[in-house]
Coordinates of C-alpha atoms in Angstrom, one line a residue:
Chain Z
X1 CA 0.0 0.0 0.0
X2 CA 1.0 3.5 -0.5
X3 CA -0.1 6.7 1.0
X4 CA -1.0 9.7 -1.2
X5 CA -3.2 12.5 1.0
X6 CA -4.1 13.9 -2.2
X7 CA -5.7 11.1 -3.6
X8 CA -7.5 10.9 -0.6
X9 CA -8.5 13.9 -0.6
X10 CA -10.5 13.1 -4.3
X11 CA -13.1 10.5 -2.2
X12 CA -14.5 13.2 -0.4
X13 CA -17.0 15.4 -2.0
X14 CA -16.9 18.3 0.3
X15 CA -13.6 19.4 -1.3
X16 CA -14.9 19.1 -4.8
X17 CA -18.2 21.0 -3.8
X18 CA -18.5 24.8 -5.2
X19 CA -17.1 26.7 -1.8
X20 CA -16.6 30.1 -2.9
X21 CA -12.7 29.3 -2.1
X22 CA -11.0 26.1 -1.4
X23 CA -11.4 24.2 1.7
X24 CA -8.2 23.6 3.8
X25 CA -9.7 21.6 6.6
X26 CA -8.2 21.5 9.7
X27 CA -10.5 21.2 12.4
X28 CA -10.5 17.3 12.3
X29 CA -10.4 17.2 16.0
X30 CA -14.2 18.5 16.0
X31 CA -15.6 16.1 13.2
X32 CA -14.1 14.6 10.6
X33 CA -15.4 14.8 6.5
X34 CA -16.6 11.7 5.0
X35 CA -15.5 9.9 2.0
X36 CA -17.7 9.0 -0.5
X37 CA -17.9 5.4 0.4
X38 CA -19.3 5.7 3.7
X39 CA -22.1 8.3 2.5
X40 CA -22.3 5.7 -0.4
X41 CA -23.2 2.9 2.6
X42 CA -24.8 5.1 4.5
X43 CA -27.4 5.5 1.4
X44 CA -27.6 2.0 0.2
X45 CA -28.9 1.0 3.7
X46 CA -31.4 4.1 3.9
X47 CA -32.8 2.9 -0.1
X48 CA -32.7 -0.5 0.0
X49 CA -32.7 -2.2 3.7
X50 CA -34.2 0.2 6.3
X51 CA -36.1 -0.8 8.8
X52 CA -36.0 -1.0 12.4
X53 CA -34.0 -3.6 14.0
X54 CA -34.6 -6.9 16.6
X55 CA -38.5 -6.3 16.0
X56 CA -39.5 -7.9 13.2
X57 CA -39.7 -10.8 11.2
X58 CA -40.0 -9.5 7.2
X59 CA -36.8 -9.4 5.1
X60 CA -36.0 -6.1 5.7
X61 CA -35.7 -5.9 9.4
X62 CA -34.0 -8.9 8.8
X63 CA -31.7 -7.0 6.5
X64 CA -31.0 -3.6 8.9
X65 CA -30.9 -6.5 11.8
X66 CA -28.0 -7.8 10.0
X67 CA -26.1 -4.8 9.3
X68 CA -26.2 -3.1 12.5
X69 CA -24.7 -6.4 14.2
X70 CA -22.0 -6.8 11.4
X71 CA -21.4 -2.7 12.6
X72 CA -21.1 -4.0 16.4
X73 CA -18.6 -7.3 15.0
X74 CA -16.4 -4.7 12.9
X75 CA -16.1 -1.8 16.1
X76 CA -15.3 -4.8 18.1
X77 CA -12.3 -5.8 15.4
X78 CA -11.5 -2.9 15.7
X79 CA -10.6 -1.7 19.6
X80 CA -9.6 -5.2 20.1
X81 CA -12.7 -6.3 22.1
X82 CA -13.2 -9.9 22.7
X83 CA -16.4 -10.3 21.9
X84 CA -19.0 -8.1 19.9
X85 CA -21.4 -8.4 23.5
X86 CA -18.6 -5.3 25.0
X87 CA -19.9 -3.1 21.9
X88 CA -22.6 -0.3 23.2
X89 CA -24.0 1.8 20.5
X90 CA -24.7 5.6 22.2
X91 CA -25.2 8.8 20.3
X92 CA -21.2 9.6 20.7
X93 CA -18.6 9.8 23.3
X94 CA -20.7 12.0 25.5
X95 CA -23.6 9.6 26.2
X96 CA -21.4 6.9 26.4
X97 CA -19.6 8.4 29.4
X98 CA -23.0 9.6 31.0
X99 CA -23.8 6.0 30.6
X100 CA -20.4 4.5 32.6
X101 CA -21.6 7.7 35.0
X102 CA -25.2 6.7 35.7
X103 CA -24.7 3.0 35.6
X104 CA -21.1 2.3 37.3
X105 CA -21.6 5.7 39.0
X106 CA -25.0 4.2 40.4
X107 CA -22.8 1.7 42.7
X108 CA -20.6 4.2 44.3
X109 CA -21.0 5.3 47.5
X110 CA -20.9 8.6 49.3
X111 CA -17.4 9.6 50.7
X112 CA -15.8 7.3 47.1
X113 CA -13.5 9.1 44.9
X114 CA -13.3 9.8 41.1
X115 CA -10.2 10.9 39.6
X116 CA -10.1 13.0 36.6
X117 CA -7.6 14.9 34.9
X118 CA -7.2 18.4 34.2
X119 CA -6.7 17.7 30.2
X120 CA -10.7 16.3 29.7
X121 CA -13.3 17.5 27.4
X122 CA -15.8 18.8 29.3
X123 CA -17.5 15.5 28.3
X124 CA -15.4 13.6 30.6
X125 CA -16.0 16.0 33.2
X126 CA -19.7 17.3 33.7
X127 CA -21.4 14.1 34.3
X128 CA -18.4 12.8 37.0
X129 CA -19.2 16.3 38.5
X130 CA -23.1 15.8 38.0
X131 CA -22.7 12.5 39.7
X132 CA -20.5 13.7 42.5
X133 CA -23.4 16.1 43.6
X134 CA -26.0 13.4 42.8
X135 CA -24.0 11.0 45.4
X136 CA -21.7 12.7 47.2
X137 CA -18.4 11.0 45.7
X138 CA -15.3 13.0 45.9
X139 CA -13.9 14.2 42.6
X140 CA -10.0 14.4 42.5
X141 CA -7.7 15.9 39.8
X142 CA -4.7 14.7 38.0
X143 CA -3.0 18.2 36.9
X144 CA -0.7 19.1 33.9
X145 CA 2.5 20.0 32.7
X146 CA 3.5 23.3 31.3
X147 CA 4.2 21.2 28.2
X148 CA 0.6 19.4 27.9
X149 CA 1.4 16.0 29.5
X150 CA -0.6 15.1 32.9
X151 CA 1.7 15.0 35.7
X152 CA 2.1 11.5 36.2
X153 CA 4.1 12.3 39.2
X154 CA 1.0 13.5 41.2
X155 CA -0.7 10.0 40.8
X156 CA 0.4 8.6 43.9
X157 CA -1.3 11.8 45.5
X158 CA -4.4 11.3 44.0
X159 CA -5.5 7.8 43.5
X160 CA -5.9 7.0 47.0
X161 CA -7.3 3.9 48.7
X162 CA -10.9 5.6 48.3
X163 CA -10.4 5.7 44.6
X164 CA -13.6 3.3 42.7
X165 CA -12.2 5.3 38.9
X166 CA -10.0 7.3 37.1
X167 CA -11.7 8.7 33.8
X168 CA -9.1 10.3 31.2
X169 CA -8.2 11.3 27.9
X170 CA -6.4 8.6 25.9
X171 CA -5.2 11.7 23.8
X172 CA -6.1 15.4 24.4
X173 CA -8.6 16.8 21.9
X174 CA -6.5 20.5 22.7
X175 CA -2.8 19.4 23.3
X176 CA -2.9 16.4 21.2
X177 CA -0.6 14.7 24.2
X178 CA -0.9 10.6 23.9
X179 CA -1.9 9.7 27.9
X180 CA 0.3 7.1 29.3
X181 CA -2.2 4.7 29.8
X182 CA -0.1 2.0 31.5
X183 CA 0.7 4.7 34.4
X184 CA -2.9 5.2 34.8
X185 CA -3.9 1.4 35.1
X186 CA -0.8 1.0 37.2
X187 CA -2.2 3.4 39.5
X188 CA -5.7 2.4 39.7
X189 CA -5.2 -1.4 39.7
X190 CA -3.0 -0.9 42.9
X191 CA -6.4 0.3 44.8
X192 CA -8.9 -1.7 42.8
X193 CA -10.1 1.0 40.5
X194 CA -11.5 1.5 37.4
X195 CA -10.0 3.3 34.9
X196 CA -12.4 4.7 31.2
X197 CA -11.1 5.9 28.5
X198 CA -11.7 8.9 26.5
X199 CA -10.8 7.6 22.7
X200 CA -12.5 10.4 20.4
X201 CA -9.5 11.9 19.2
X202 CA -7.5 8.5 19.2
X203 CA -9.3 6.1 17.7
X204 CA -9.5 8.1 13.9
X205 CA -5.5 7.9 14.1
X206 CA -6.1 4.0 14.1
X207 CA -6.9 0.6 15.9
X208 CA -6.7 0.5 19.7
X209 CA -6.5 -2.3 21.3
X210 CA -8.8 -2.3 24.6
X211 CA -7.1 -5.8 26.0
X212 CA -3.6 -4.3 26.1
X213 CA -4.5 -0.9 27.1
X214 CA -5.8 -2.8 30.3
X215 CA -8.5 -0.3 30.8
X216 CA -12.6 -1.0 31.8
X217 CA -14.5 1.2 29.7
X218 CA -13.3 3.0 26.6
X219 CA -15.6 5.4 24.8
X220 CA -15.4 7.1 21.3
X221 CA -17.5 8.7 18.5
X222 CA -18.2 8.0 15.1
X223 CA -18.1 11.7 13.8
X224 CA -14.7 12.2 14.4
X225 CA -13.7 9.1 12.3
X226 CA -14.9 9.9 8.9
X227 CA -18.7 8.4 9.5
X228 CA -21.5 10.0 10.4
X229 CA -22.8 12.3 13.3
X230 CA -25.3 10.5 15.7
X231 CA -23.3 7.1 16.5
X232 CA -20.9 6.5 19.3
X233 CA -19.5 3.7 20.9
X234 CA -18.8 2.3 24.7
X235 CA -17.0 -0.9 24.9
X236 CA -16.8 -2.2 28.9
X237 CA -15.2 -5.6 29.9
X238 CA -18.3 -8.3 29.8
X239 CA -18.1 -9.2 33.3
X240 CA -17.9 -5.8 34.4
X241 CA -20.9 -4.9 32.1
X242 CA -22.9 -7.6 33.5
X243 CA -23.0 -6.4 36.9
X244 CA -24.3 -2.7 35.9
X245 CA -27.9 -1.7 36.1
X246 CA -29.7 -0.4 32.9
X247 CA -29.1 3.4 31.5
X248 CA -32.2 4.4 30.2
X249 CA -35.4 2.5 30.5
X250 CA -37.6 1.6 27.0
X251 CA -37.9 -0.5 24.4
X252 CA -35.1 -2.9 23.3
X253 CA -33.2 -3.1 26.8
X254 CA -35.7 -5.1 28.5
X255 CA -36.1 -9.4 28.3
X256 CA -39.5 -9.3 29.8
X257 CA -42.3 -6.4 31.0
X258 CA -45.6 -7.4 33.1
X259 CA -47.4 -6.0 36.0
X260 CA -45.1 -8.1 38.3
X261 CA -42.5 -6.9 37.2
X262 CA -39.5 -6.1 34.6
X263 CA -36.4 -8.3 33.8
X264 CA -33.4 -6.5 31.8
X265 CA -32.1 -7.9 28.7
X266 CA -27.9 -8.5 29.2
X267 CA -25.4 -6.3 27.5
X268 CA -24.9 -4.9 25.1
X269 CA -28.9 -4.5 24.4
X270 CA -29.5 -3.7 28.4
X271 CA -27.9 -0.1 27.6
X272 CA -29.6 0.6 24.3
X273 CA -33.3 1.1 25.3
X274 CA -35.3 2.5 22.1
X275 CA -34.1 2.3 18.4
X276 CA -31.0 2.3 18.2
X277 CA -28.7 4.7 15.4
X278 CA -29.1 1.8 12.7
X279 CA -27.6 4.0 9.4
X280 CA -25.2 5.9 11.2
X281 CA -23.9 2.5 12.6
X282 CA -23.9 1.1 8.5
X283 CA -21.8 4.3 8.4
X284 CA -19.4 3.5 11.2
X285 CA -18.6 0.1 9.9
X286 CA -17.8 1.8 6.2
X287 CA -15.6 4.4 7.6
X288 CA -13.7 1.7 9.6
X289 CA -13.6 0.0 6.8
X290 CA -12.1 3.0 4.7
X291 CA -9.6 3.4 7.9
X292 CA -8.2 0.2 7.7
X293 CA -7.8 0.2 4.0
X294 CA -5.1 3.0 4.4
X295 CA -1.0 2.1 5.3
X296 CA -1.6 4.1 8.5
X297 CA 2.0 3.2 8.9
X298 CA 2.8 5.1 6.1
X299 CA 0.0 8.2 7.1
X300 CA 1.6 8.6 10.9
X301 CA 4.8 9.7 8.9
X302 CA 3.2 12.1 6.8
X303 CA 0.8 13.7 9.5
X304 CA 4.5 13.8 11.5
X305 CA 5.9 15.7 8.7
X306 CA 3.2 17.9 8.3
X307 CA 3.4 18.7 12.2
X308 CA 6.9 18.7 12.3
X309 CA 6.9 21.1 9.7
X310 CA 4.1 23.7 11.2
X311 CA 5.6 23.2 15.3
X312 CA 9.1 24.4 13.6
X313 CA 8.0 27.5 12.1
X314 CA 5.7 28.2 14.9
X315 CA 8.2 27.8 17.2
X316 CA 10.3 30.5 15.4
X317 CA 7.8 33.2 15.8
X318 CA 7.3 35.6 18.7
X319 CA 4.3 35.8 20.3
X320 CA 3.0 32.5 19.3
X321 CA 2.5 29.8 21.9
X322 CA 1.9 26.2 21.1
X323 CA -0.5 24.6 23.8
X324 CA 1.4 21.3 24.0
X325 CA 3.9 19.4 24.1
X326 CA 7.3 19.8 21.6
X327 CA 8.0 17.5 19.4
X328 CA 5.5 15.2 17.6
X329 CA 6.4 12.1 19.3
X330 CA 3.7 10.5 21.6
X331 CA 0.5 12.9 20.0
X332 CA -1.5 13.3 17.5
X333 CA -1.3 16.0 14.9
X334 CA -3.6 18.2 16.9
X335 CA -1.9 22.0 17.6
X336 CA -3.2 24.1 19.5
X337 CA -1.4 27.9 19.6
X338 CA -2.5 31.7 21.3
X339 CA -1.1 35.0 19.1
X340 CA -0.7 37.6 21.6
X341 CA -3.2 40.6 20.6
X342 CA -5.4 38.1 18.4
X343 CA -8.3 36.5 19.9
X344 CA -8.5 32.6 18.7
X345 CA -12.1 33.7 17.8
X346 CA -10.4 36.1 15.6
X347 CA -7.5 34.4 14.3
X348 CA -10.2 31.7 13.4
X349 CA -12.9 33.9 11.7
X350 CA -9.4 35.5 9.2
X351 CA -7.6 32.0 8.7
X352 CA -11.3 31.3 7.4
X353 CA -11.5 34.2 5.1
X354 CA -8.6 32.5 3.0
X355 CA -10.3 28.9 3.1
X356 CA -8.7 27.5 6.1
X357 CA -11.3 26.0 8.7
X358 CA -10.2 25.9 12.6
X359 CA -11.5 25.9 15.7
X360 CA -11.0 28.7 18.2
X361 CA -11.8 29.1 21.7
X362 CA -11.8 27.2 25.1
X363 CA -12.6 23.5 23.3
X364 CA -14.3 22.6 25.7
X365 CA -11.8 21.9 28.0
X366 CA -12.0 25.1 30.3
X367 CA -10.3 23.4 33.2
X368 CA -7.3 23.2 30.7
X369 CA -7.6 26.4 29.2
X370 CA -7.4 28.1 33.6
X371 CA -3.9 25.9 34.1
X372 CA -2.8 27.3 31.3
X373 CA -4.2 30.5 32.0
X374 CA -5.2 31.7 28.4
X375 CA -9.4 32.6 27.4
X376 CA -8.6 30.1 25.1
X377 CA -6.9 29.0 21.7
X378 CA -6.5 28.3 18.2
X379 CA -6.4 24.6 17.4
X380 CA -5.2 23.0 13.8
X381 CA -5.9 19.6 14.0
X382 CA -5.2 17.2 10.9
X383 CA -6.8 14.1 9.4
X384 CA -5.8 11.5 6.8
X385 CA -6.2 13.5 3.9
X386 CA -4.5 17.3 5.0
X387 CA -1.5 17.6 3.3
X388 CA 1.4 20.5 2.9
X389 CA -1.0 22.8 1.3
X390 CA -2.8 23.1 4.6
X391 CA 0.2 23.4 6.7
X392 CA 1.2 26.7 4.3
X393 CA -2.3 27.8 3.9
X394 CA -2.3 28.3 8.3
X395 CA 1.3 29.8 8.3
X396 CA 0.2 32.8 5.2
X397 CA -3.2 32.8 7.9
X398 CA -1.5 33.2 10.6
X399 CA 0.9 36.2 9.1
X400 CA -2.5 38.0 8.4
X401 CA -3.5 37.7 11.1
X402 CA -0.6 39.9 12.5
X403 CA -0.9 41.9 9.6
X404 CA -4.5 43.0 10.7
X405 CA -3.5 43.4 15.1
X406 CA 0.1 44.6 15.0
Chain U
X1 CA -14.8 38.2 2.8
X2 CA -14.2 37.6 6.6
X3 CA -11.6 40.2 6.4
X4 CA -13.7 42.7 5.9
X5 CA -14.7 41.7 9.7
X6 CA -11.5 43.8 11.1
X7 CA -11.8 47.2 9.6
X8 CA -9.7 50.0 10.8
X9 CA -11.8 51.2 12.9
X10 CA -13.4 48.2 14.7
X11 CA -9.6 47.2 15.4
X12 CA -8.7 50.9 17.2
X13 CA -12.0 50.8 19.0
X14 CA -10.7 46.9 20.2
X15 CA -7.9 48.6 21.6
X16 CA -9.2 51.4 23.3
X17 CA -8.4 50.7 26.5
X18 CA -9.6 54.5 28.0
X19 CA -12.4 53.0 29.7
X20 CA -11.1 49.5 30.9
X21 CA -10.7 47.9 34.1
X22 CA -12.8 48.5 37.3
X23 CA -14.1 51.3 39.2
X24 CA -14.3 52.3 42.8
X25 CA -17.4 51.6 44.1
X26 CA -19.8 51.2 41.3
X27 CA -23.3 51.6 41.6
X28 CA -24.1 48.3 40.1
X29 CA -21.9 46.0 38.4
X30 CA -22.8 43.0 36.4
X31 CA -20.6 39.7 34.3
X32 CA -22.0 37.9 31.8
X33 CA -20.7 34.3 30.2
X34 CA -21.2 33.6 26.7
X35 CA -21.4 29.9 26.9
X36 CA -20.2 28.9 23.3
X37 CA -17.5 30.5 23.2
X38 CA -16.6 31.5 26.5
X39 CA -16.4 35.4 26.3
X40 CA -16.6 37.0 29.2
X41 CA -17.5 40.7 29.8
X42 CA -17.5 42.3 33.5
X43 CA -19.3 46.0 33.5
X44 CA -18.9 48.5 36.1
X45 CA -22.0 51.4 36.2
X46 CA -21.9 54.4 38.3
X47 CA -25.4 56.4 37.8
X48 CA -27.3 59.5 37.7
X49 CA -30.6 60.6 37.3
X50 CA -31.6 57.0 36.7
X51 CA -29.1 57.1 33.7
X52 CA -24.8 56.0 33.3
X53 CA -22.4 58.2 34.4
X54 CA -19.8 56.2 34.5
X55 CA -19.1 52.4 32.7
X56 CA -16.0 50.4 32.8
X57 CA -15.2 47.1 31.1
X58 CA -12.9 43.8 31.9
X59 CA -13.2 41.8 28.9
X60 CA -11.8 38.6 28.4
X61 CA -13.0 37.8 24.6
X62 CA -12.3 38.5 20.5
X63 CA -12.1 42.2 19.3
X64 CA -15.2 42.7 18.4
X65 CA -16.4 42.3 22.1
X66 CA -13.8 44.7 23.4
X67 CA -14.8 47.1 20.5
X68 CA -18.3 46.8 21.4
X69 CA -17.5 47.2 25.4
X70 CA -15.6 50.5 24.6
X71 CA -18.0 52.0 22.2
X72 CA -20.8 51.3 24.9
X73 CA -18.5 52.6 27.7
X74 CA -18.8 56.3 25.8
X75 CA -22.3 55.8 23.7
X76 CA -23.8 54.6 26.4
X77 CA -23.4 57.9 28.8
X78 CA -26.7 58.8 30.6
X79 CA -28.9 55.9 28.8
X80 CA -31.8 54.2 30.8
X81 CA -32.0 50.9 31.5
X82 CA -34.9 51.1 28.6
X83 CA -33.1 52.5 26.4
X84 CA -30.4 50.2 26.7
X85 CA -32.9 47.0 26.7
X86 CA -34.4 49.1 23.0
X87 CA -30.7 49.5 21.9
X88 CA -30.0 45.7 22.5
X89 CA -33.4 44.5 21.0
X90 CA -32.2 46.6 17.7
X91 CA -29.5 45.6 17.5
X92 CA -29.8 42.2 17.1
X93 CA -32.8 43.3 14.6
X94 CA -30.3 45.7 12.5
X95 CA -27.4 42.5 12.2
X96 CA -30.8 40.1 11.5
X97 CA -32.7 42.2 9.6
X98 CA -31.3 45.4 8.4
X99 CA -33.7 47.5 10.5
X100 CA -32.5 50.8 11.8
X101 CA -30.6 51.6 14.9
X102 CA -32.6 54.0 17.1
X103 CA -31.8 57.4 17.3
X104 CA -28.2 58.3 18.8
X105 CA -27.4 54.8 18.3
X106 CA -25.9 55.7 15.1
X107 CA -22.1 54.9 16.0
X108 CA -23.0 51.3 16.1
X109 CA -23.4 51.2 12.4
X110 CA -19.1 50.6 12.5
X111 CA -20.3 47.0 13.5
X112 CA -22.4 46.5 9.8
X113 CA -19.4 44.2 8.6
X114 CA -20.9 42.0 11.5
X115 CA -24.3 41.5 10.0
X116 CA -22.7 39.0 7.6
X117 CA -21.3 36.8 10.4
X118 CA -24.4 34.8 12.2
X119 CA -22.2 33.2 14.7
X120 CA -20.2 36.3 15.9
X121 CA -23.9 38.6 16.5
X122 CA -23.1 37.8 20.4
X123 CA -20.0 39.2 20.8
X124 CA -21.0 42.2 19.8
X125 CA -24.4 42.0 21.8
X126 CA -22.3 40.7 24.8
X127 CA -21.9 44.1 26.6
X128 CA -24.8 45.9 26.0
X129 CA -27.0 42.3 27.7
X130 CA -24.3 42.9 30.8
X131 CA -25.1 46.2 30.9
X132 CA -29.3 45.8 31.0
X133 CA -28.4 43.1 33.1
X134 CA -26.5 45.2 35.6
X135 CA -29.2 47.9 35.4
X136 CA -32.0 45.4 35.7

């Protein structure tokens, strides 16, 4: 296999469409584009097979029955999951958490603690803080460097005998720092605690592998992985599944309803209650699919060059701080960077003005944003099919944007 | 064009810093959040005569908010809480609509670029809500 971002760049549509200047896209850390072949899928299901799944009998249920469990087999090739039974379909990475934080979270106890880190999407922080007032559990934070990496050597400070989970970023969506997992598992093993994964900004860079990461619960969204918007995923160890009561009550979730009583159908259907996201998981299995079709190999060397490229000549101007780490080794060609006298809002709304799509402001990840005390920043992120164009498209941005506030 | 956004004059008004930072003992005082993008504007009032005497800003958001803040800080001398609450309602109706501003309102018009940009409508609305908010 070879790997040619250009050619790429011809499956998608939204860089052939009649923008009234080209598209550099670069804000693949919010949602990704989607190639042809997964909006292809995606409308071959919708024409020819749709109809509700688990319900009925006729051919097409059948049909959409059968393509929304090949979707759960191919996410659980995928992250490594041992059986297809660990695969939750949610609406994305935020429900999926909300669901480890209403179901797991239902078995904690005032006075437990929860450890998360100072690098989350809100995401991975509002429902652990919703729960904490809901049951009294202590939340505890894992700070940051100066350079974007959590500070592994406050671990031992706060993972404490109390400690029932630690819920982090496997990469964050504003640094683009890789979390050292192992350190994390370490830690919480060593006190019988949980550990959950954030995976939305890792899992479009390639395969995980759940069983070696060692971690309970690992959650990630389909949007942000070239398929479509609606569809996430939750994967949790069977056993540990098994012992967790149902997320939302309804249709679909349940093995039997009468006036005595209900009884709860077991994972992964127990956490799916009404009908489920059945084209948008079609979708997910296409762009995984596309994913694995690529020499990722061969893209991680490109998307290194590309960052290596734009950190140098960042790193040579004044006034310009990159919000992360240096170097491109151990993260994901996600940089985030303030001007002084620009606003990201502003240095945004001009970079878009020559065709160059970004996302300014706090991310949200405002927790992040006050260590580092900035309002916020300007973040380029990169997917498979960004090449040098972009990269030289931001830098010419960027020196308009002094142009305009010097 | 986007561009267009920072004319010459919206950028010196971003950086007029004449009427920034607190005052001593304000009258009323008011900060409001804009949740999507996490601009911040905190508004300092002194009155008189049920109208502003005195109005200082702390922004912490894009130049257009600051612009907006020091524009209001001198345009919006001895204005009424009505009058501010008519100014805001307008406006959002002259960037939506094209409808005039009310009278001696008319320095606003330097924001017109703005009416072309949906999503940035706030942050120029940002102050003038903290200020009917403060006087409310």
């Amino acid at each position: 296999m070879t790997f040619d971002p250009l050619s790429l760049r011809n499956q998608f549509p939204i860089f052939r469409t009649n923008l009234d200047k080209p598209l550099f896209y670069l804000d693949n850390a919010a949602s990704t584009q989607m190639p042809q072949t997964v909006i292809d899928a995606v409308t071959e299901y919708e024409t020819h097979s749709r109809a509700n799944v688990s319900r009925g009998v006729h051919r097409l249920a059948e049909a959409a029955t059968e393509n929304f469990e090949a979707a759960r087999q191919t996410v659980a090739r995928y992250i490594g999951a041992t059986s297809p039974k660990e695969v939750i379909f949610t609406s994305g990475t935020t429900d999926a958490i909300n669901l480890v934080a209403q179901t797991f979270g239902e078995q904690l106890e005032k006075g437990d603690e929860v450890v998360v880190t100072l690098a989350e999407h809100h995401s991975n922080w509002v429902p652990w803080y919703m729960l904490a007032k809901q049951k009294g559990i202590i939340l505890k934070f894992l700070p940051v460097e100066d350079n974007g990496r959590l500070d592994l050597s406050k671990l031992d400070q706060v993972v404490t005998s109390k400690c029932r989970l630690i819920a982090a970023t496997h990469c964050s969506n504003v640094t683009g720092a890789i979390t050292d997992v192992s350190a994390l598992v370490k830690a919480a093993k060593s006190v019988g605690a949980k550990v959950l994964l954030d995976g939305a900004q890792m899992v479009p860079h390639g395969p995980v592998d759940v069983g070696a990461l060692g971690v309970d619960f690992y959650a990630f969204s389909g949007h942000k992985m070239y398929a479509p918007n609606g569809i996430g995923v939750l994967w949790g160890q069977q056993s540990l599944l098994e012992t967790l009561p149902p997320y939302r009550g309804g249709g679909g979730m349940i093995r039997s309803v009468s006036l005595e009583g209900i009884t709860y159908a077991p994972p992964p259907e127990r956490f799916e209650a009404g009908t489920p996201p059945i084209a948008q998981a079609v979708g997910l299995k296409a762009a995984i699919e596309w994913i694995e079709s690529i020499d990722l190999h061969e893209a991680t060397k490109v998307s290194h060059s590309l960052m290596e490229t734009l950190l140098t000549e960042m790193e040579a101007q004044k006034g310009l701080r990159i919000i992360g780490p240096v170097g491109v080794n151990d993260r994901l060609p996600v940089v985030s960077f303030t001007l002084r006298d620009a606003h990201p809002h502003d240095v945004s709304q001009i970079l878009d003005s020559i065709g160059v799509a970004v996302r300014g402001g706090h991310h949200c990840a405002q927790p992040l944003m006050e260590a580092y005390e900035i309002d916020g920043c300007t973040r380029a992120s990169f997917g498979l099919y960004n090449d040098y164009s972009d990269v030289q498209t931001l830098l010419n941005g960027i020196d308009k944007v002094r142009g305009i506030f010097s | 064009m986007s561009s267009n956004l920072y004319q010459d004059k919206i950028i010196a008004l971003s950086k007029d810093l004449s009427n920034a930072g607190r005052l001593d003992k304000p009258d009323t005082t008011a900060t409001l959040d804009n949740p999507l993008c996490g601009d911040r504007v905190t508004l300092d009032i002194k009155l008189k005569n049920n109208g502003i005497s005195e109005l200082s800003h702390h922004v912490r958001g894009c130049a257009l908010c600051k612009a907006s803040a020091a524009l209001l800080a001198t345009e919006g001398k001895a204005k009424t809480s009505e009058e501010l609450m008519e100014m805001t309602v307008a406006l959002e109706n002259y960037f939506k609509e094209g409808k005039k501003l009310p009278e001696g309102w008319q320095t606003y018009e330097v924001f017109a670029p703005v009416k072309d940009h949906k999503s940035r409508y706030d942050c120029v609305l940002l102050p003038l809500k903290a200020a009917v908010e403060a006087l409310s």
